[in-house]
Amino acid sequence: MTLTPETQATLLQQARAVLDLNWTGGFTKPALRQYPHQWSWDSAFIALGYARYDQARAEQELRSLFAAQWADGRVPHIVFHDADPAAPYFPGPGFWQIERSPDAPAGRHTSGIVQPPIHATAVLHIVRCAPDRQRTLDFVAEIFPRLAAWHHFLYLRRDPRRENLVYICHPWESGQDNSPLWDAILTRMTLQPQQIPPYRRADTRAVHPDERPLDFDYDRYVYLADFFRQRDYDQARIFTDGCPFLVQDVLFNTLLCQAEQDMAALARLIGTDPDPFTARAAATAAAIEAKLWDEARGMYVNFDLVAGATTPVPALAGFAPLFAGIPDAIRARRLVAYLASPSFGLAPHEPALYPAASYDRLAPGYSPRRYWRGPVWIQMNWLIMHGLARCGFGDHAARLAAAIIALPAIGGFREYFDPETGAGCGAEDFSWTAALLINLLLDDALAHADE
Ligand code: DGY
C-alpha cells in the first residue's frame, strides 16, 4: 500500500500527538496506562523520532534515563518516576528494593536489570539530524562518559569468560519477554510455589490477557527478579550462584556491536581515541560470527550458557546482525532468502503486505497476537530494514520501509500488530511506534549527510 502525501502528513501529525500525549516534560512514557514510567530501550527509540524534529527533547529523553545510571555503569531497564494511581505497575520500586545494592543511585527508584544497549546509536543519530551542531557536540561531550561506563559494565560484568559476547539473565533484558526464544529455559525451571514471591499482575488490566505472556512465564520472570534481589544485584554472585537464565543473545550483542561502532564515531567528534571502541566492535562481531551462526538454519541463534548449547529458535531477532553489518555476503544472502520466504513474508517481487512477524509464521507455537510469539513489532522491523539497506538489499529495504509506514494507517499507533491482518494489539498510543514512524517519514538526505 502506498500512502498519498496527504495521508502521510496526517500520520505525521497523529504520531506527534501520540508523543505529546506521553511526554511528561522530562521523559516520555511508552504508553500511559500500560507502561507508566521510563523504559531504557524505549527511550532510545523514542529519541530516534524526536531527533527528526525536536533536538532538545531527543537529548532530554536520554539525559533523564542516564541520570538514573548506577555507579557500576548499568543503565536500568525501568526508571520509576512519580506513580500515577490510575496506572499501577508491577513490579514497582517496592519489589525491586535496589537500595540493597551499594551501586544503586541514591534517592532514585529503578529496576535492577538492563535492556538492549541501543543508546549510543540513538545519540549518533541525534548528532546526524541536528540543526545546531555546536549544541549537539556539548551534549555528546556530556553523555559520552556515561555511554562508555554503560558499555564497560556490560563487557566487565556480563562477559566473565572474556568472549566479547555479553549475557543477559532475564527475558525482560532481551526486550522480547515471552518470545519462544526462552521456552526451553523457562520450561526447565521447575519451581515450587513457595519459591515464587506472592505478586499480582498489573499488565493484563489495560491489555487483553490473550495478548500478554502467560502466568507460567510471569512466575518465572518474578522468580528471577527475586533471585537477583536476594543477591543484592551483585553480578558475580548471580553468575556463580546458579542463575538458571544466562543467555548470549543475538539481538543484545548485535546492538552492543553497533553501539560500539557508533561510540567510535562519537569519540572522533569530541577528539577522543576511537580505537578501543572499534576494536571491541570488531571482536564482538567476530564472536557473533563464530559462536551464534547456525549453518543448518541459515540464521543466528542464541547461546544458552547454562545448557552449554545454542537454542535454535526461528525468531526475527536471528536476522538482527544485518543491522550491524556483521554477516558476509554469503550469510547475508541466506538470511534474506529466509526473510523473503512465507515464514517472514518479505517477498521479493511485490510490496510486502505487512512487516515481518517476530517469530516464524510456520513454526510450532506461532501465535499472531500474543506479544512476542508472532506479532509485528515496528522497532524490530526498523532494525531489519536498516540492516537490509546496509548489506546491499536496497529493494527489500525500500519495500519494508513502505510496509512499516503503512501499518499505523491500518492498525493505529499500537504496541504491536497481527501479522495476518495488520490489526493493532497491546497498548494504545505507543510511543516508539509513533517515534519510528516519524523517523521514517522525515528520513531525508540531510540525516545521512555525513554517513
Ligand atoms: C513489561 O512490563 O511487560 C515489560 O516488558 C517488562 O519490562
CSV table of C-alpha atoms and ligand atoms in Angstrom, one decimal:
chain,number,residue,atom,x,y,z
A,1,MET,CA,0.0,0.0,0.0
A,2,THR,CA,1.4,3.4,-1.0
A,3,LEU,CA,0.2,6.3,1.0
A,4,THR,CA,-0.7,9.6,-0.5
A,5,PRO,CA,1.2,12.7,0.7
A,6,GLU,CA,-1.9,13.9,2.4
A,7,THR,CA,-2.2,10.6,4.4
A,8,GLN,CA,1.4,10.8,5.3
A,9,ALA,CA,1.0,14.3,6.6
A,10,THR,CA,-1.9,13.2,8.7
A,11,LEU,CA,0.0,10.3,10.1
A,12,LEU,CA,2.9,12.5,10.9
A,13,GLN,CA,0.6,14.9,12.8
A,14,GLN,CA,-1.0,11.9,14.6
A,15,ALA,CA,2.4,10.5,15.6
A,16,ARG,CA,3.5,13.8,17.0
A,17,ALA,CA,0.2,14.0,19.0
A,18,VAL,CA,1.0,10.5,20.5
A,19,LEU,CA,4.4,11.7,21.6
A,20,ASP,CA,2.9,14.9,23.1
A,21,LEU,CA,0.4,12.8,25.0
A,22,ASN,CA,3.1,10.6,26.5
A,23,TRP,CA,5.7,13.3,27.1
A,24,THR,CA,5.9,14.3,30.8
A,25,GLY,CA,8.1,17.3,30.4
A,26,GLY,CA,11.2,15.3,31.4
A,27,PHE,CA,10.8,12.0,29.6
A,28,THR,CA,8.3,10.0,27.5
A,29,LYS,CA,6.1,7.2,28.9
A,30,PRO,CA,5.9,4.2,26.4
A,31,ALA,CA,2.2,4.1,27.0
A,32,LEU,CA,0.1,6.0,29.6
A,33,ARG,CA,-1.7,3.0,31.2
A,34,GLN,CA,0.4,0.0,30.4
A,35,TYR,CA,4.0,1.4,30.9
A,36,PRO,CA,3.6,4.5,33.1
A,37,HIS,CA,7.3,5.1,33.8
A,38,GLN,CA,10.5,5.3,31.7
A,39,TRP,CA,12.0,2.3,29.9
A,40,SER,CA,15.6,2.1,28.7
A,41,TRP,CA,15.4,1.0,25.1
A,42,ASP,CA,12.1,2.6,24.6
A,43,SER,CA,13.7,6.0,25.4
A,44,ALA,CA,16.4,5.3,22.8
A,45,PHE,CA,13.9,4.5,20.1
A,46,ILE,CA,11.8,7.5,21.1
A,47,ALA,CA,14.8,9.7,20.8
A,48,LEU,CA,15.3,8.5,17.2
A,49,GLY,CA,11.9,10.1,16.5
A,50,TYR,CA,12.5,13.3,18.3
A,51,ALA,CA,15.9,13.6,16.6
A,52,ARG,CA,14.0,14.4,13.4
A,53,TYR,CA,12.1,17.5,14.7
A,54,ASP,CA,12.9,18.4,18.3
A,55,GLN,CA,16.6,18.1,19.3
A,56,ALA,CA,16.0,19.4,22.8
A,57,ARG,CA,13.5,16.6,23.6
A,58,ALA,CA,15.7,14.0,22.0
A,59,GLU,CA,18.6,15.0,24.3
A,60,GLN,CA,16.4,15.3,27.4
A,61,GLU,CA,14.9,11.8,26.8
A,62,LEU,CA,18.4,10.2,27.1
A,63,ARG,CA,19.7,12.6,29.7
A,64,SER,CA,16.8,11.7,32.0
A,65,LEU,CA,17.4,8.0,31.6
A,66,PHE,CA,21.2,8.2,32.2
A,67,ALA,CA,20.5,10.4,35.3
A,68,ALA,CA,19.4,7.1,37.0
A,69,GLN,CA,22.5,5.2,35.9
A,70,TRP,CA,24.1,3.0,38.6
A,71,ALA,CA,27.6,3.6,40.0
A,72,ASP,CA,28.8,0.4,38.2
A,73,GLY,CA,27.6,1.8,34.9
A,74,ARG,CA,24.5,-0.2,34.4
A,75,VAL,CA,21.5,1.6,32.9
A,76,PRO,CA,18.4,0.2,34.5
A,77,HIS,CA,15.6,-1.2,32.3
A,78,ILE,CA,13.0,0.9,34.1
A,79,VAL,CA,13.4,4.3,35.8
A,80,PHE,CA,10.4,4.9,38.1
A,81,HIS,CA,9.1,8.4,38.2
A,82,ASP,CA,6.0,9.7,40.1
A,83,ALA,CA,3.4,6.9,40.3
A,84,ASP,CA,0.0,7.5,38.7
A,85,PRO,CA,-2.6,5.9,40.9
A,86,ALA,CA,-4.7,5.2,37.8
A,87,ALA,CA,-1.9,3.3,36.2
A,88,PRO,CA,-0.4,0.8,38.7
A,89,TYR,CA,2.7,-1.1,37.6
A,90,PHE,CA,4.2,-4.4,38.8
A,91,PRO,CA,7.0,-4.9,39.7
A,92,GLY,CA,7.5,-1.5,41.2
A,93,PRO,CA,10.2,0.0,43.4
A,94,GLY,CA,8.9,-1.8,46.5
A,95,PHE,CA,9.6,-5.1,44.7
A,96,TRP,CA,13.0,-4.3,43.3
A,97,GLN,CA,14.5,-2.8,46.5
A,98,ILE,CA,17.6,-1.6,44.7
A,99,GLU,CA,18.8,0.1,47.8
A,100,ARG,CA,20.2,-3.4,48.7
A,101,SER,CA,23.0,-2.7,46.2
A,102,PRO,CA,25.9,-0.3,47.0
A,103,ASP,CA,25.9,0.6,43.3
A,104,ALA,CA,22.2,1.8,43.1
A,105,PRO,CA,21.7,5.5,42.5
A,106,ALA,CA,20.9,7.3,45.8
A,107,GLY,CA,17.3,8.6,46.0
A,108,ARG,CA,16.3,7.1,42.7
A,109,HIS,CA,13.9,4.2,42.1
A,110,THR,CA,14.8,1.9,39.3
A,111,SER,CA,14.7,-1.8,38.4
A,112,GLY,CA,17.9,-3.8,38.8
A,113,ILE,CA,18.2,-5.3,35.3
A,114,VAL,CA,19.0,-3.9,31.9
A,115,GLN,CA,17.7,-3.7,28.3
A,116,PRO,CA,19.4,-3.8,24.9
A,117,PRO,CA,22.2,-1.1,24.5
A,118,ILE,CA,21.0,1.0,21.6
A,119,HIS,CA,21.6,4.3,23.3
A,120,ALA,CA,24.9,5.3,21.6
A,121,THR,CA,23.3,4.6,18.3
A,122,ALA,CA,20.5,7.0,19.2
A,123,VAL,CA,23.0,9.6,20.3
A,124,LEU,CA,24.8,9.4,16.9
A,125,HIS,CA,21.5,9.7,15.2
A,126,ILE,CA,20.7,12.8,17.1
A,127,VAL,CA,24.0,14.3,16.0
A,128,ARG,CA,23.4,13.5,12.4
A,129,CYS,CA,20.0,15.1,12.4
A,130,ALA,CA,21.0,18.1,14.5
A,131,PRO,CA,20.3,21.6,13.1
A,132,ASP,CA,22.5,23.1,15.9
A,133,ARG,CA,25.8,21.2,15.7
A,134,GLN,CA,27.7,23.1,18.4
A,135,ARG,CA,24.9,22.5,20.9
A,136,THR,CA,24.9,18.8,20.0
A,137,LEU,CA,28.6,18.5,20.5
A,138,ASP,CA,28.1,19.8,24.0
A,139,PHE,CA,25.5,17.1,24.5
A,140,VAL,CA,27.8,14.4,23.1
A,141,ALA,CA,30.6,15.5,25.5
A,142,GLU,CA,28.2,15.3,28.4
A,143,ILE,CA,26.8,11.9,27.7
A,144,PHE,CA,29.8,10.2,26.2
A,145,PRO,CA,31.4,9.2,29.6
A,146,ARG,CA,28.1,7.7,30.7
A,147,LEU,CA,27.7,5.7,27.5
A,148,ALA,CA,31.3,4.5,27.9
A,149,ALA,CA,30.6,3.4,31.5
A,150,TRP,CA,27.4,1.6,30.4
A,151,HIS,CA,29.3,-0.5,27.8
A,152,HIS,CA,32.2,-1.0,30.3
A,153,PHE,CA,29.7,-2.5,32.7
A,154,LEU,CA,28.4,-4.9,30.0
A,155,TYR,CA,31.9,-6.1,29.0
A,156,LEU,CA,33.2,-6.3,32.5
A,157,ARG,CA,30.3,-7.8,34.4
A,158,ARG,CA,28.4,-9.7,31.7
A,159,ASP,CA,31.3,-11.4,29.9
A,160,PRO,CA,33.1,-13.2,32.7
A,161,ARG,CA,34.8,-15.6,30.3
A,162,ARG,CA,36.0,-12.7,28.1
A,163,GLU,CA,34.4,-14.0,24.9
A,164,ASN,CA,33.4,-10.5,23.7
A,165,LEU,CA,29.8,-11.7,24.0
A,166,VAL,CA,27.8,-10.5,26.9
A,167,TYR,CA,25.0,-12.4,28.6
A,168,ILE,CA,21.5,-11.4,29.6
A,169,CYS,CA,20.0,-13.0,32.8
A,170,HIS,CA,16.2,-12.3,32.3
A,171,PRO,CA,13.8,-12.4,29.4
A,172,TRP,CA,13.0,-8.8,30.2
A,173,GLU,CA,16.6,-7.9,29.5
A,174,SER,CA,16.1,-9.0,25.9
A,175,GLY,CA,13.1,-6.8,25.4
A,176,GLN,CA,11.4,-9.8,23.8
A,177,ASP,CA,9.7,-11.0,27.0
A,178,ASN,CA,7.7,-14.1,26.1
A,179,SER,CA,9.4,-15.0,22.8
A,180,PRO,CA,9.7,-18.7,22.0
A,181,LEU,CA,13.4,-18.0,22.3
A,182,TRP,CA,13.1,-18.6,26.1
A,183,ASP,CA,10.7,-21.6,26.2
A,184,ALA,CA,13.3,-24.3,26.7
A,185,ILE,CA,15.0,-22.4,29.5
A,186,LEU,CA,11.8,-21.4,31.3
A,187,THR,CA,10.3,-24.9,31.0
A,188,ARG,CA,13.5,-26.3,32.6
A,189,MET,CA,12.9,-24.1,35.6
A,190,THR,CA,10.6,-26.3,37.8
A,191,LEU,CA,9.6,-24.1,40.7
A,192,GLN,CA,7.8,-24.9,43.9
A,193,PRO,CA,5.0,-22.5,44.8
A,194,GLN,CA,6.9,-21.2,47.8
A,195,GLN,CA,9.9,-20.2,45.6
A,196,ILE,CA,7.7,-17.6,43.8
A,197,PRO,CA,7.1,-14.4,45.9
A,198,PRO,CA,3.4,-13.5,46.0
A,199,TYR,CA,2.5,-11.0,43.4
A,200,ARG,CA,-0.4,-9.6,41.4
A,201,ARG,CA,0.0,-8.8,37.7
A,202,ALA,CA,-0.9,-5.3,36.6
A,203,ASP,CA,-0.2,-5.9,32.9
A,204,THR,CA,-3.5,-7.5,32.0
A,205,ARG,CA,-5.7,-4.6,33.1
A,206,ALA,CA,-5.3,-2.4,30.1
A,207,VAL,CA,-4.4,-5.1,27.6
A,208,HIS,CA,-6.3,-8.3,26.9
A,209,PRO,CA,-4.7,-11.3,28.6
A,210,ASP,CA,-4.6,-13.1,25.2
A,211,GLU,CA,-2.1,-10.6,24.0
A,212,ARG,CA,0.2,-10.8,27.0
A,213,PRO,CA,2.5,-13.5,28.5
A,214,LEU,CA,1.0,-16.5,30.3
A,215,ASP,CA,1.1,-16.8,34.1
A,216,PHE,CA,3.6,-19.6,33.6
A,217,ASP,CA,6.1,-17.1,32.1
A,218,TYR,CA,5.3,-14.4,34.7
A,219,ASP,CA,6.0,-16.7,37.6
A,220,ARG,CA,9.5,-17.3,36.2
A,221,TYR,CA,10.0,-13.5,35.5
A,222,VAL,CA,9.2,-12.8,39.1
A,223,TYR,CA,11.3,-15.7,40.4
A,224,LEU,CA,14.3,-14.5,38.5
A,225,ALA,CA,13.9,-10.9,39.7
A,226,ASP,CA,13.7,-12.1,43.2
A,227,PHE,CA,16.8,-14.2,42.7
A,228,PHE,CA,18.7,-11.0,41.8
A,229,ARG,CA,17.2,-9.1,44.7
A,230,GLN,CA,18.3,-11.8,47.1
A,231,ARG,CA,21.8,-11.4,45.8
A,232,ASP,CA,21.7,-7.6,46.1
A,233,TYR,CA,22.1,-7.3,42.3
A,234,ASP,CA,25.7,-8.4,42.6
A,235,GLN,CA,26.6,-9.6,39.1
A,236,ALA,CA,29.4,-12.0,40.2
A,237,ARG,CA,27.1,-13.7,42.7
A,238,ILE,CA,24.3,-14.0,40.3
A,239,PHE,CA,26.6,-15.7,37.7
A,240,THR,CA,28.2,-18.1,40.1
A,241,ASP,CA,25.2,-18.9,42.3
A,242,GLY,CA,23.3,-21.0,39.8
A,243,CYS,CA,21.2,-18.4,38.0
A,244,PRO,CA,19.1,-20.6,35.6
A,245,PHE,CA,18.9,-18.0,32.9
A,246,LEU,CA,22.2,-16.9,31.3
A,247,VAL,CA,22.0,-16.3,27.6
A,248,GLN,CA,24.3,-14.8,25.0
A,249,ASP,CA,21.5,-13.2,23.0
A,250,VAL,CA,21.9,-12.3,19.3
A,251,LEU,CA,19.9,-9.1,19.4
A,252,PHE,CA,21.5,-7.7,22.5
A,253,ASN,CA,25.1,-8.5,21.3
A,254,THR,CA,24.3,-7.1,17.8
A,255,LEU,CA,23.1,-3.8,19.2
A,256,LEU,CA,26.1,-3.6,21.5
A,257,CYS,CA,28.4,-4.2,18.5
A,258,GLN,CA,26.7,-1.4,16.6
A,259,ALA,CA,26.7,0.8,19.6
A,260,GLU,CA,30.5,0.3,19.9
A,261,GLN,CA,30.9,1.3,16.2
A,262,ASP,CA,28.8,4.4,17.0
A,263,MET,CA,30.9,5.2,20.1
A,264,ALA,CA,34.0,5.3,17.8
A,265,ALA,CA,32.2,7.9,15.6
A,266,LEU,CA,31.2,9.9,18.7
A,267,ALA,CA,34.8,9.6,20.0
A,268,ARG,CA,36.1,11.2,16.8
A,269,LEU,CA,33.6,14.0,17.1
A,270,ILE,CA,34.9,15.0,20.5
A,271,GLY,CA,38.5,14.3,19.9
A,272,THR,CA,38.8,11.1,21.9
A,273,ASP,CA,40.6,7.9,20.8
A,274,PRO,CA,38.1,5.8,18.8
A,275,ASP,CA,40.3,2.7,18.5
A,276,PRO,CA,39.3,0.9,21.7
A,277,PHE,CA,35.6,1.1,20.6
A,278,THR,CA,36.4,0.0,17.0
A,279,ALA,CA,38.4,-2.9,18.3
A,280,ARG,CA,35.7,-4.1,20.7
A,281,ALA,CA,33.0,-3.8,18.0
A,282,ALA,CA,35.2,-6.0,15.7
A,283,ALA,CA,35.8,-8.5,18.4
A,284,THR,CA,32.1,-8.8,19.2
A,285,ALA,CA,31.2,-9.1,15.5
A,286,ALA,CA,33.8,-11.9,15.2
A,287,ALA,CA,32.4,-13.7,18.3
A,288,ILE,CA,28.8,-13.5,16.9
A,289,GLU,CA,30.0,-14.9,13.6
A,290,ALA,CA,32.0,-17.7,15.3
A,291,LYS,CA,29.5,-18.7,18.0
A,292,LEU,CA,26.0,-17.7,17.1
A,293,TRP,CA,25.7,-18.6,13.4
A,294,ASP,CA,23.5,-21.7,12.7
A,295,GLU,CA,24.6,-23.1,9.4
A,296,ALA,CA,21.7,-25.6,9.1
A,297,ARG,CA,19.1,-22.9,9.6
A,298,GLY,CA,20.8,-20.1,7.8
A,299,MET,CA,20.3,-17.6,10.7
A,300,TYR,CA,21.8,-16.5,14.0
A,301,VAL,CA,20.7,-18.2,17.3
A,302,ASN,CA,21.2,-17.6,21.0
A,303,PHE,CA,23.7,-19.5,23.2
A,304,ASP,CA,22.4,-20.8,26.5
A,305,LEU,CA,25.3,-20.7,28.9
A,306,VAL,CA,23.5,-22.9,31.5
A,307,ALA,CA,22.9,-25.8,29.0
A,308,GLY,CA,26.2,-25.1,27.1
A,309,ALA,CA,24.4,-25.2,23.8
A,310,THR,CA,22.7,-23.0,21.2
A,311,THR,CA,18.9,-22.6,21.2
A,312,PRO,CA,17.8,-22.9,17.5
A,313,VAL,CA,14.6,-20.9,17.6
A,314,PRO,CA,13.5,-19.1,14.5
A,315,ALA,CA,12.8,-15.6,15.8
A,316,LEU,CA,13.1,-12.4,13.8
A,317,ALA,CA,15.9,-11.4,16.2
A,318,GLY,CA,18.0,-14.0,14.4
A,319,PHE,CA,18.4,-11.6,11.5
A,320,ALA,CA,19.5,-8.6,13.6
A,321,PRO,CA,23.2,-8.9,12.8
A,322,LEU,CA,22.4,-7.4,9.4
A,323,PHE,CA,21.9,-4.1,11.3
A,324,ALA,CA,25.5,-4.0,12.5
A,325,GLY,CA,26.8,-5.1,9.1
A,326,ILE,CA,28.1,-8.4,10.6
A,327,PRO,CA,27.3,-11.2,8.1
A,328,ASP,CA,29.5,-11.7,5.0
A,329,ALA,CA,27.8,-11.7,1.5
A,330,ILE,CA,27.1,-15.4,1.6
A,331,ARG,CA,25.4,-15.4,5.0
A,332,ALA,CA,23.5,-12.2,4.2
A,333,ARG,CA,22.0,-13.8,1.1
A,334,ARG,CA,20.9,-16.8,3.2
A,335,LEU,CA,19.3,-14.5,5.8
A,336,VAL,CA,17.5,-12.6,3.1
A,337,ALA,CA,16.2,-15.8,1.4
A,338,TYR,CA,14.7,-16.9,4.7
A,339,LEU,CA,13.2,-13.4,5.4
A,340,ALA,CA,11.6,-13.5,1.9
A,341,SER,CA,10.0,-16.9,2.4
A,342,PRO,CA,6.4,-17.2,3.7
A,343,SER,CA,7.9,-17.7,7.2
A,344,PHE,CA,8.6,-14.0,7.5
A,345,GLY,CA,6.8,-12.8,4.4
A,346,LEU,CA,9.2,-10.2,2.9
A,347,ALA,CA,8.6,-11.5,-0.6
A,348,PRO,CA,11.0,-10.2,-3.3
A,349,HIS,CA,8.7,-9.2,-6.1
A,350,GLU,CA,5.8,-7.4,-4.6
A,351,PRO,CA,5.4,-4.8,-1.9
A,352,ALA,CA,5.5,-6.5,1.5
A,353,LEU,CA,1.9,-6.7,2.8
A,354,TYR,CA,2.9,-6.3,6.4
A,355,PRO,CA,6.3,-6.0,8.0
A,356,ALA,CA,7.9,-9.2,9.3
A,357,ALA,CA,6.4,-11.2,12.2
A,358,SER,CA,8.5,-11.5,15.3
A,359,TYR,CA,8.6,-15.3,15.0
A,360,ASP,CA,8.5,-17.7,12.0
A,361,ARG,CA,4.8,-17.9,11.0
A,362,LEU,CA,5.2,-21.6,10.0
A,363,ALA,CA,6.9,-22.7,13.2
A,364,PRO,CA,5.3,-24.5,16.1
A,365,GLY,CA,4.0,-22.1,18.8
A,366,TYR,CA,3.4,-19.2,16.4
A,367,SER,CA,0.7,-17.0,17.9
A,368,PRO,CA,-0.2,-13.9,15.9
A,369,ARG,CA,-1.5,-11.8,18.8
A,370,ARG,CA,0.5,-12.9,21.8
A,371,TYR,CA,3.1,-10.3,22.4
A,372,TRP,CA,6.5,-11.7,21.2
A,373,ARG,CA,5.2,-15.0,19.9
A,374,GLY,CA,4.3,-13.7,16.4
A,375,PRO,CA,3.1,-10.1,16.3
A,376,VAL,CA,4.8,-7.5,14.2
A,377,TRP,CA,6.9,-5.0,16.1
A,378,ILE,CA,7.9,-1.7,14.5
A,379,GLN,CA,11.3,-1.4,16.2
A,380,MET,CA,12.4,-4.8,15.1
A,381,ASN,CA,11.4,-4.1,11.5
A,382,TRP,CA,13.1,-0.7,11.6
A,383,LEU,CA,16.4,-2.5,12.6
A,384,ILE,CA,16.0,-5.2,9.9
A,385,MET,CA,15.1,-2.5,7.3
A,386,HIS,CA,18.4,-0.6,8.1
A,387,GLY,CA,20.2,-3.9,8.0
A,388,LEU,CA,18.9,-4.8,4.6
A,389,ALA,CA,19.9,-1.4,3.2
A,390,ARG,CA,23.4,-1.7,4.8
A,391,CYS,CA,24.1,-5.1,3.4
A,392,GLY,CA,23.1,-4.3,-0.2
A,393,PHE,CA,19.4,-5.3,-0.3
A,394,GLY,CA,18.1,-1.8,-1.0
A,395,ASP,CA,14.9,-3.0,-2.8
A,396,HIS,CA,13.9,-5.2,0.1
A,397,ALA,CA,14.7,-2.3,2.5
A,398,ALA,CA,12.5,0.1,0.5
A,399,ARG,CA,9.6,-2.3,0.4
A,400,LEU,CA,9.9,-3.0,4.1
A,401,ALA,CA,10.1,0.8,4.9
A,402,ALA,CA,6.8,1.3,2.9
A,403,ALA,CA,5.2,-1.6,4.8
A,404,ILE,CA,6.2,-0.1,8.2
A,405,ILE,CA,4.9,3.3,7.3
A,406,ALA,CA,1.6,1.8,6.1
A,407,LEU,CA,1.0,-0.2,9.3
A,408,PRO,CA,-0.2,2.5,11.7
A,409,ALA,CA,-2.6,3.7,9.0
A,410,ILE,CA,-4.2,0.2,9.2
A,411,GLY,CA,-3.8,-0.8,12.9
A,412,GLY,CA,-3.3,2.6,14.7
A,413,PHE,CA,-0.3,3.6,16.9
A,414,ARG,CA,-0.4,0.3,18.8
A,415,GLU,CA,2.4,-1.5,20.6
A,416,TYR,CA,2.4,-4.5,18.1
A,417,PHE,CA,0.3,-5.8,15.2
A,418,ASP,CA,-1.3,-9.1,14.0
A,419,PRO,CA,0.9,-10.2,11.0
A,420,GLU,CA,-2.1,-11.8,9.3
A,421,THR,CA,-4.4,-8.8,9.3
A,422,GLY,CA,-2.4,-5.7,10.4
A,423,ALA,CA,-4.8,-5.2,13.3
A,424,GLY,CA,-3.3,-3.4,16.3
A,425,CYS,CA,-2.6,-5.2,19.6
A,426,GLY,CA,-1.3,-4.4,23.0
A,427,ALA,CA,-1.0,-0.9,24.4
A,428,GLU,CA,-2.6,2.0,22.6
A,429,ASP,CA,-0.9,5.3,21.7
A,430,PHE,CA,2.5,3.6,21.9
A,431,SER,CA,5.5,6.0,21.8
A,432,TRP,CA,8.1,4.1,19.8
A,433,THR,CA,5.6,3.2,17.1
A,434,ALA,CA,4.9,6.9,16.7
A,435,ALA,CA,8.6,7.9,17.0
A,436,LEU,CA,9.9,5.4,14.4
A,437,LEU,CA,7.1,6.4,12.0
A,438,ILE,CA,8.3,10.0,12.3
A,439,ASN,CA,11.9,8.8,11.9
A,440,LEU,CA,11.0,7.1,8.6
A,441,LEU,CA,8.6,9.8,7.3
A,442,LEU,CA,11.2,12.5,7.9
A,443,ASP,CA,14.2,10.5,6.7
A,444,ASP,CA,15.9,12.7,4.2
A,445,ALA,CA,19.3,13.3,2.7
A,446,LEU,CA,20.3,15.7,5.5
A,447,ALA,CA,20.1,12.9,8.0
A,448,HIS,CA,22.6,10.9,6.0
A,449,ALA,CA,24.9,13.7,5.0
A,450,ASP,CA,28.0,12.6,6.9
A,451,GLU,CA,27.4,8.8,6.9
B,1,DGY,C1,6.6,-5.3,30.9
B,1,DGY,O1,6.3,-4.6,31.9
B,1,DGY,O2,5.8,-6.1,30.4
B,1,DGY,C2,7.9,-5.1,30.3
B,1,DGY,O3,8.1,-5.7,29.1
B,1,DGY,C3,9.0,-5.6,31.3
B,1,DGY,O4,9.9,-4.6,31.3
